[in-house]
Coordinates of C-alpha atoms and ligand atoms in Angstrom, one line a residue:
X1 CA 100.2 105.4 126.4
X2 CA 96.6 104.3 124.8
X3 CA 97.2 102.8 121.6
X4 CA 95.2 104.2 119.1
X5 CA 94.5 101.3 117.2
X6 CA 92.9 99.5 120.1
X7 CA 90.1 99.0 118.7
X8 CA 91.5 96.8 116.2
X9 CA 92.4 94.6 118.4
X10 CA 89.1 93.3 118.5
X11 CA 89.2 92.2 114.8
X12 CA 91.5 89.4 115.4
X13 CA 90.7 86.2 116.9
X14 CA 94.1 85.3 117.6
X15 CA 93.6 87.9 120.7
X16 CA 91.3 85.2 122.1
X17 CA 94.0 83.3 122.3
X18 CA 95.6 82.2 126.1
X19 CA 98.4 80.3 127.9
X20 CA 98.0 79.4 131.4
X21 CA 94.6 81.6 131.8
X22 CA 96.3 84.8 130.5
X23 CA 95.8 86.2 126.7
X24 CA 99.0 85.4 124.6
X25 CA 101.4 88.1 123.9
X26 CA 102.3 87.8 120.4
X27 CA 106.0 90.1 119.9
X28 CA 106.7 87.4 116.9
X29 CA 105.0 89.6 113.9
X30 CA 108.4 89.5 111.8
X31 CA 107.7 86.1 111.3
X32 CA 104.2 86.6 110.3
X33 CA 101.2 88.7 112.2
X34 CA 98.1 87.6 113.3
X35 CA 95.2 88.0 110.3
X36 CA 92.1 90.1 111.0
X37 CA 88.6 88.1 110.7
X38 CA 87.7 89.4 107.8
X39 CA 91.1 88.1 105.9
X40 CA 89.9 84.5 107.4
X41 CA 86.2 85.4 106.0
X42 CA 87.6 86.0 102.6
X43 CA 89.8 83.0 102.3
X44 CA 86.6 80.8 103.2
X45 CA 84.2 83.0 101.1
X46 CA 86.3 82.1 98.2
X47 CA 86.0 78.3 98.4
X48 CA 82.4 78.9 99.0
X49 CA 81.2 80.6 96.5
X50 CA 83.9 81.0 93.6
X51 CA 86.3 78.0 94.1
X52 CA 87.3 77.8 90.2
X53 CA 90.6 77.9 88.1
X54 CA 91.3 80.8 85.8
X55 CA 89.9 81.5 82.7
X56 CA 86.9 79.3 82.4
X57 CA 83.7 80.3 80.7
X58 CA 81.2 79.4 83.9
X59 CA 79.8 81.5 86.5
X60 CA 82.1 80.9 89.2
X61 CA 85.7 80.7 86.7
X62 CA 84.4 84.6 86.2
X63 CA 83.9 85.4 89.5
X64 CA 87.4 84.2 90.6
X65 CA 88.9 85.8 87.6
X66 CA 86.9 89.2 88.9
X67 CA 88.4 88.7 92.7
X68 CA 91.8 88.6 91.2
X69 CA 91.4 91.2 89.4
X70 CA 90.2 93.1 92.3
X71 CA 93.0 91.8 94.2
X72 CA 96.1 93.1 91.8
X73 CA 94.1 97.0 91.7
X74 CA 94.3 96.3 96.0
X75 CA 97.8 95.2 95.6
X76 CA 98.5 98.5 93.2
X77 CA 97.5 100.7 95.4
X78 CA 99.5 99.1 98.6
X79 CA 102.2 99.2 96.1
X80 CA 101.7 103.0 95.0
X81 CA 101.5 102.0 91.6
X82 CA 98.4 103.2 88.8
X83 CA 98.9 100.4 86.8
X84 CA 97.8 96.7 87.9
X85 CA 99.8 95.0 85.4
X86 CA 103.0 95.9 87.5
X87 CA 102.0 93.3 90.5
X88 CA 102.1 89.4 90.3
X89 CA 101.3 87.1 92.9
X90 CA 103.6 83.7 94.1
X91 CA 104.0 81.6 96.9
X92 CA 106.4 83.3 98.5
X93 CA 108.9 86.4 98.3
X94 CA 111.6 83.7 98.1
X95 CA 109.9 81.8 95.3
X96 CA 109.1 84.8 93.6
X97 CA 112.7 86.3 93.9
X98 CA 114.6 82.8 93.0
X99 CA 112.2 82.8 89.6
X100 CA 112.8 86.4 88.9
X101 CA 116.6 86.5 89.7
X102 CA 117.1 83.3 87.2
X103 CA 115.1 85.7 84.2
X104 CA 117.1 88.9 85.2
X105 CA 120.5 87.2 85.0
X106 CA 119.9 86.5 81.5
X107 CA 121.1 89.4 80.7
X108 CA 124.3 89.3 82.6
X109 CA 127.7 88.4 81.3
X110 CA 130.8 87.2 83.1
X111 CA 132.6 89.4 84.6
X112 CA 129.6 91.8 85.6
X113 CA 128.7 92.6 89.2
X114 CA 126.0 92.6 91.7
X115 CA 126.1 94.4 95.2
X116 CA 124.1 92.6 97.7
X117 CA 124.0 93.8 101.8
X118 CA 124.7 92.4 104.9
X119 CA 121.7 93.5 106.5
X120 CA 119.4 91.7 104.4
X121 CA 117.3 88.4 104.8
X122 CA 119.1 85.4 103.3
X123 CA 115.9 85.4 100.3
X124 CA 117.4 89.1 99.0
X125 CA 120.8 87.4 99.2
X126 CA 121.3 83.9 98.1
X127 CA 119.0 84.4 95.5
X128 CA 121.1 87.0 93.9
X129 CA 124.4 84.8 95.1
X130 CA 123.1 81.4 93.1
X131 CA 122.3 83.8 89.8
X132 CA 125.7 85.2 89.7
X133 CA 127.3 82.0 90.3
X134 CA 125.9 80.9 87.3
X135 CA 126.8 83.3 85.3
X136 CA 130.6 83.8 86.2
X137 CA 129.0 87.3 88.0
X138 CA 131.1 88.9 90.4
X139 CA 129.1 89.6 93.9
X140 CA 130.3 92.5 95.6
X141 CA 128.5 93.2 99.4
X142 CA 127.7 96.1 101.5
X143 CA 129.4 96.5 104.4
X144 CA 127.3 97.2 108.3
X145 CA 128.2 99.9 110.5
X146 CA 127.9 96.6 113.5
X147 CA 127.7 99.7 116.1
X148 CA 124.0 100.4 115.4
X149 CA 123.5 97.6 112.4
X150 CA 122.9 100.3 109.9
X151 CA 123.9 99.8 106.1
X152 CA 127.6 101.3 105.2
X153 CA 127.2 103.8 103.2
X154 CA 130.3 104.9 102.4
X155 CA 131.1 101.5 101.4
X156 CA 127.8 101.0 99.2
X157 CA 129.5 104.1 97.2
X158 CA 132.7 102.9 97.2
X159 CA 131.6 99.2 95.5
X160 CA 129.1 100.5 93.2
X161 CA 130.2 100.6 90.0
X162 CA 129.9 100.8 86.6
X163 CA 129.8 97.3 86.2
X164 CA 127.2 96.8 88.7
X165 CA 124.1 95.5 86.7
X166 CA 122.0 94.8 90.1
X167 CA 121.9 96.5 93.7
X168 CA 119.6 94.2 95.9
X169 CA 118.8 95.7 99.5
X170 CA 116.0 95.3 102.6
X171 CA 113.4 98.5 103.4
X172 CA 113.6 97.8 106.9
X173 CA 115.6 94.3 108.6
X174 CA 114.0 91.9 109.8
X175 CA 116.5 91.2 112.7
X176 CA 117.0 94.6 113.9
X177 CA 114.7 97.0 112.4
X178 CA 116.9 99.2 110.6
X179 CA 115.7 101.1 107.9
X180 CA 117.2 102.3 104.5
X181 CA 117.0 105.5 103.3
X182 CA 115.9 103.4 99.8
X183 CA 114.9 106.5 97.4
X184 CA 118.7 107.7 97.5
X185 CA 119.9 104.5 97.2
X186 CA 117.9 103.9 94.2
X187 CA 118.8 107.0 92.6
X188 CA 122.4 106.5 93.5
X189 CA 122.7 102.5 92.0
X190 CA 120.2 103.7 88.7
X191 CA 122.8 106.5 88.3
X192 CA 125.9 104.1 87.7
X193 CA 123.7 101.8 85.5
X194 CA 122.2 99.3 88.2
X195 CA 118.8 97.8 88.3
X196 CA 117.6 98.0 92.1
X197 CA 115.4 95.2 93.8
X198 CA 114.0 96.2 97.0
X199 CA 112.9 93.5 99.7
X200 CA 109.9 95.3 101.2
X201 CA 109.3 92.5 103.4
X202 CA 109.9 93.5 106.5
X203 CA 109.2 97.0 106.1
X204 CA 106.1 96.7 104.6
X205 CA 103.8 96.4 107.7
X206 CA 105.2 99.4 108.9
X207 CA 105.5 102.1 106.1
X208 CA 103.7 102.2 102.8
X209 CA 105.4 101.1 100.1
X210 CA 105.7 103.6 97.2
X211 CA 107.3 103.0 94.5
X212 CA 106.4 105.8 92.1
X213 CA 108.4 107.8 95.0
X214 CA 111.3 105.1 95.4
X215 CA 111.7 104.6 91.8
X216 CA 113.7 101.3 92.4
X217 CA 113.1 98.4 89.4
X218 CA 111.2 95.8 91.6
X219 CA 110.2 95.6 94.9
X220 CA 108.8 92.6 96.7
X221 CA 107.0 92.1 100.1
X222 CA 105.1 89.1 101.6
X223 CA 101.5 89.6 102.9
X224 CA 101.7 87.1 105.9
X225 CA 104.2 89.6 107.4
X226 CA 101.3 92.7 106.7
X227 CA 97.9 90.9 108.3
X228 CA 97.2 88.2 105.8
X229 CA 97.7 84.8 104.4
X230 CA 101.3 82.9 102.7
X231 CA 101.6 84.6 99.8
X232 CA 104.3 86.4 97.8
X233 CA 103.8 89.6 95.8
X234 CA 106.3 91.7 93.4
X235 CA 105.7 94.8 91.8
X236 CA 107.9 95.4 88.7
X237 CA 108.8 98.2 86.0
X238 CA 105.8 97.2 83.2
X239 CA 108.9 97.3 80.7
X240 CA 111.2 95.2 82.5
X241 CA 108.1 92.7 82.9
X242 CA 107.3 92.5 79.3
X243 CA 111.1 92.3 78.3
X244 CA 112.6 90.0 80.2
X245 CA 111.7 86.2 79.5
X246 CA 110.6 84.7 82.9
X247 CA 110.8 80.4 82.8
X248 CA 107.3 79.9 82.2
X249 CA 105.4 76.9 80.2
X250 CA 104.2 77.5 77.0
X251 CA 100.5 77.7 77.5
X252 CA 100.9 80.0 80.1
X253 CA 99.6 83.3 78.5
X254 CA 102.0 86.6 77.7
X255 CA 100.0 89.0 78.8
X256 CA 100.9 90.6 82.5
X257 CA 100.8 89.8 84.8
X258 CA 100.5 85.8 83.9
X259 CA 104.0 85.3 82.5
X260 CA 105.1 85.9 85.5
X261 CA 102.9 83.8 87.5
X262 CA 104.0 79.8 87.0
X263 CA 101.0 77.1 87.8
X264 CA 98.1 78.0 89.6
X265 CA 97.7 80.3 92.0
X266 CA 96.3 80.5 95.4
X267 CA 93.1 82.4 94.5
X268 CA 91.7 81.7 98.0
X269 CA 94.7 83.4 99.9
X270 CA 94.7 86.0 97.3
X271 CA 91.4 87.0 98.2
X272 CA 92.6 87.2 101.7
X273 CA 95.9 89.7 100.8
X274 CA 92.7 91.7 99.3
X275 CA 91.4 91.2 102.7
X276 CA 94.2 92.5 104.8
X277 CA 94.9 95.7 102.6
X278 CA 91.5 96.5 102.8
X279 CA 91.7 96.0 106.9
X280 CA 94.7 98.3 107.0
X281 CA 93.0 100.8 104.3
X282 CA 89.5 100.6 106.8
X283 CA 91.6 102.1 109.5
X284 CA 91.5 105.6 108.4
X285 CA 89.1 107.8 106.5
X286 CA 90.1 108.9 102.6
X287 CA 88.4 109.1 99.5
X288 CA 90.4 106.1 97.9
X289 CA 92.0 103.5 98.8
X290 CA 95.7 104.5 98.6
X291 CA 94.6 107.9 100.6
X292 CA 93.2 105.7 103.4
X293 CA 96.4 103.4 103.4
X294 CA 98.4 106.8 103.5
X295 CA 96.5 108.0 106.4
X296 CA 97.0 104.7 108.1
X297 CA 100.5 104.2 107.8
X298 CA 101.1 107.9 108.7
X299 CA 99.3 106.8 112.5
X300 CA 101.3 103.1 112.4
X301 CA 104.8 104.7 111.7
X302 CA 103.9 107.8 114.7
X303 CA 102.6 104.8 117.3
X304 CA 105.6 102.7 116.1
X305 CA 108.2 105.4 116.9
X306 CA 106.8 105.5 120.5
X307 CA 106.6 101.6 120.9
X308 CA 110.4 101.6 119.4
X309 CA 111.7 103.9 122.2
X310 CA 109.0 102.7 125.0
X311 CA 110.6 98.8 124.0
X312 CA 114.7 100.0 124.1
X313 CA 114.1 101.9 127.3
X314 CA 112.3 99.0 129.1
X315 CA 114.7 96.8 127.4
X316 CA 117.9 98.3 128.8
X317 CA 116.4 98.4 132.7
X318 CA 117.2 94.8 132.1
X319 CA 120.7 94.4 133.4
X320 CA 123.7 93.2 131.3
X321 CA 121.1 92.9 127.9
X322 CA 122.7 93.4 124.6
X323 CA 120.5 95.3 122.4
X324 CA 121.4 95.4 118.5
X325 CA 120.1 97.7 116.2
X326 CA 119.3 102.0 116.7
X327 CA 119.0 102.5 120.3
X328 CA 119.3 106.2 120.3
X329 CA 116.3 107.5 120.8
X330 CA 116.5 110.5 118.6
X331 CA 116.6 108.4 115.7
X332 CA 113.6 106.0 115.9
X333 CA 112.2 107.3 112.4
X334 CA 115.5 105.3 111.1
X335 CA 114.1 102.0 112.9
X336 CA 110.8 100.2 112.6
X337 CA 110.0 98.6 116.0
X338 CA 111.7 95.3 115.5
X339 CA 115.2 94.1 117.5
X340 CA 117.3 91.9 118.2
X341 CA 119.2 91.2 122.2
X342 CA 121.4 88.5 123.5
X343 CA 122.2 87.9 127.4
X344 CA 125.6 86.9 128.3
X345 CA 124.2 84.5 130.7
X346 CA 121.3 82.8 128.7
X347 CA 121.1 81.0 124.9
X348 CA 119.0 83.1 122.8
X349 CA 117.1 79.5 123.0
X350 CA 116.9 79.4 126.5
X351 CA 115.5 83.2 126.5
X352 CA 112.6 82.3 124.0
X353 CA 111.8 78.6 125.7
X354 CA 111.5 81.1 128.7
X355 CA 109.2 83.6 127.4
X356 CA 106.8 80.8 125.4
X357 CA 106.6 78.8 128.6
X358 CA 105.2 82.3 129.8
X359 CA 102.8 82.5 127.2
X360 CA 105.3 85.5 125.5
X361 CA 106.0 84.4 121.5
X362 CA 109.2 86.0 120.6
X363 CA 111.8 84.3 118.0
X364 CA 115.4 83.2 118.3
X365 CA 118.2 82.2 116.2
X366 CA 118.8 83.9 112.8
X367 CA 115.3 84.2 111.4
X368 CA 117.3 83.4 108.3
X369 CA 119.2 87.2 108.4
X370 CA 122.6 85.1 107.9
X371 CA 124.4 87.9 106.3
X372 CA 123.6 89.9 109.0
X373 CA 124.0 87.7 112.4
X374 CA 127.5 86.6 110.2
X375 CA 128.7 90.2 110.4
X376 CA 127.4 90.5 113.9
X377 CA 129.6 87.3 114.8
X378 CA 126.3 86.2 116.8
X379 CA 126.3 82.5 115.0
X380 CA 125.2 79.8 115.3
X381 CA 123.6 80.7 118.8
X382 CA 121.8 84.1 117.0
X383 CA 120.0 86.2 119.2
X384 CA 116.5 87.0 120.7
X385 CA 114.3 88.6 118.7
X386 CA 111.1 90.7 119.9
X387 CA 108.8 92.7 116.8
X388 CA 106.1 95.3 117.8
X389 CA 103.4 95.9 115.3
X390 CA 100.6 98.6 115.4
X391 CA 98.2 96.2 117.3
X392 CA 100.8 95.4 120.0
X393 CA 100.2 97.0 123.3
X394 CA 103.3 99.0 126.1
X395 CA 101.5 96.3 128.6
X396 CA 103.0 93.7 126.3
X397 CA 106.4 95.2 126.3
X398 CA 105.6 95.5 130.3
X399 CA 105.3 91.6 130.2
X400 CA 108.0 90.8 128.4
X401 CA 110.7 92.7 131.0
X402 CA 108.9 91.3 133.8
X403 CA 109.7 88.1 132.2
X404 CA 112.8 88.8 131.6
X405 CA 114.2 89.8 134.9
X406 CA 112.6 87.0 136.5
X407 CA 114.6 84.9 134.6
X408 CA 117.9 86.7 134.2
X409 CA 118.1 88.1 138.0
X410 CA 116.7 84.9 139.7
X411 CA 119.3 82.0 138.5
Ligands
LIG1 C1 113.0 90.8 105.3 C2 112.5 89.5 104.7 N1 112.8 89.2 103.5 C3 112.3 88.1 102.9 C4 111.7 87.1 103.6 C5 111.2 85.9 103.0 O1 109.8 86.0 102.7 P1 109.0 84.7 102.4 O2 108.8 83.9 103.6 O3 107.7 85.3 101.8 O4 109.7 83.9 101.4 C6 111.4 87.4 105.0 C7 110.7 86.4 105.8 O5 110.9 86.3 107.0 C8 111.8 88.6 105.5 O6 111.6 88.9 106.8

């Protein structure tokens, strides 16, 4: 199978990249993916030419103020939002989520509820955990089906209730690649009174966001995890944004979207997330720029279906492997091609020491999905976990087995 974006390939350096003679095989993308030059150009561009705080009067204070601008209407459109004023930048998704889950609780009062999921990231769960704590909230949490790691939906029915004032929930995991069907989930929570946060972290470099379409009440994702640098970035309902009272200093403007954005930003890396968009939006032809990310992510999500099955098939010819997540293969548009596998006869440690000495980067442990490897009773050892992204190759997943029975079937 050619990959159609192989062309791509040649925009990053990290390619370049080898161990022992032989390129690196990077299947660690959940934990970030490699950046395109031109996301590298922008960062450095920006200290160049328009290294400046925001808001002065001076050439270069306007032309950083102009970049950011430019960067929130990129950030819009990965979003699917028209309006600009809906997207802040942070340093992180968990930054950004701790800060707005301290403003939202606010408005809860004891004996309220939350519903949080066990198939999330610890940063759409602890978060929500700490703000009920303190405020005597009660913190209900979705059930897994552990079979295939899918959310329980019955039991996301059951515990939602008229009490609930937030339903907090992933797009996609980023342990085993499950998806949510999010837009009737939204619909569901809003209809009993709930606000919805989505965590489009993981899903975000593999589906295009759209929240006009999901309807939930914020949604956050991370752009190191979609092609560019360490930054955070939430879009929010413009009225829950201007009514809510974020903790913020004084001279820090009103206006949206600074009240939302403490201290000083990272203008440099924000003129790389401006960067990778653009990458992803350059991969297909449109007439704007949310047309060419909808063309692109139509291509990622087909070649991803094909790299989830190719990667569970090759996967199970490994004997005694424990895969977790969707493995049938009639249901790869519920799974983006991320999972999770444990050996009975190697650590999920040993497994990764194993593949790096080999020059193969996969992760291991938790990758701080707690609630989630809790529920799978896989702690504290965790499992092995190997993520496909549009630029990853079926030689790679090739590697990776080869690896992998050299190690499991020769000790
Ligand atoms: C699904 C998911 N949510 C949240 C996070 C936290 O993101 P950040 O590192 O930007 O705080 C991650 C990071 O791995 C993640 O994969």
């Amino acid at each position: 199978m050619k990959n159609p974006f192989l062309d791509s390939r040649n925009q990053f350096p990290a390619f370049q990249n080898t161990h022992d003679g032989k390129p690196l095989v990077y299947l660690d993308g959940p934990a970030g993916t490699q950046v395109p030059t031109r996301v590298i150009d922008a960062i450095s561009n920006y200290y160049r030419t328009m290294n400046a705080n925001h808001g002065g009067c001076f050439p270069t204070s306007r032309a950083s103020d102009a970049m950011f601008s430019a960067a929130q209407q990129a950030a819009a459109d990965l979003f699917g939002t028209n309006d600009p004023e809906e997207v802040y930048f942070g340093a992180n998704m968990t930054t950004l989520t701790f800060a707005l889950s301290r403003a939202l609780s606010q408005e809860w009062k004891p004996g309220d509820r939350i519903l949080v999921s066990h198939l999330d990231h610890d940063a759409n769960y602890s978060t929500w955990v700490r703000a009920a704590q303190d405020r005597g909230v009660i913190v209900d949490e979705i059930e897994i089906n552990t079979t295939d790691c899918t959310l329980d939906l019955e039991d996301f029915d059951r515990k939602l209730t008229s009490e609930t004032k937030l339903v907090a929930f992933c797009g996609a995991s980023n342990a085993v690649g499950t998806r949510t069907p999010i837009t009737s989930l939204t619909r569901l929570a809003q209809s009993r009174g709930a606000m919805v946060f989505i965590d489009a972290v993981h899903l975000a470099p593999h589906a295009l966001m759209d929240v006009q379409q999901w309807g939930a009440d914020f949604v956050a994702c991370s752009a190191y995890k979609f092609f560019g640098p360490h930054i955070g970035i939430v879009w929010g309902k413009k009225s829950h944004l201007q009514r809510l009272r974020p903790y913020k200093v004084r001279p820090c403007a009103e206006t949206l979207p600074d009240r939302w954005m403490t201290g000083t930003q990272n203008f440099a890396c924000i003129a790389g997330v401006m960067a990778a968009i653009d990458y992803l939006a350059d991969l297909s032809i449109g007439s704007t720029r949310r047309e060419k990310l909808q063309h692109t992510f139509e291509r990622i999500e087909a070649y991803e279906r094909i790299l989830s099955a190719y990667l569970i098939k090759s996967l199970q010819t490994v004997p005694d492997i424990r895969i977790y997540g969707i493995t049938d293969l009639d249901r790869m548009a519920d799974r983006v091609p991320t999972l999770s596998f444990t050996h009975p006869k190697f650590s999920p440690i040993q497994i990764a020491e194993y593949l790096g000495s080999q020059g193969i980067c996969v992760w291991h442990g938790n990758y701080y999905a707690l609630p989630l490897t809790e529920r799978l009773h896989v702690e504290p050892a965790g499992m092995v976990r190997v993520g496909l992204l549009h630029y990853n190759l079926v030689e790679e997943v090739d590697q990776l087995v080869d690896v992998l029975k050299r190690l499991t079937q020769n000790r």
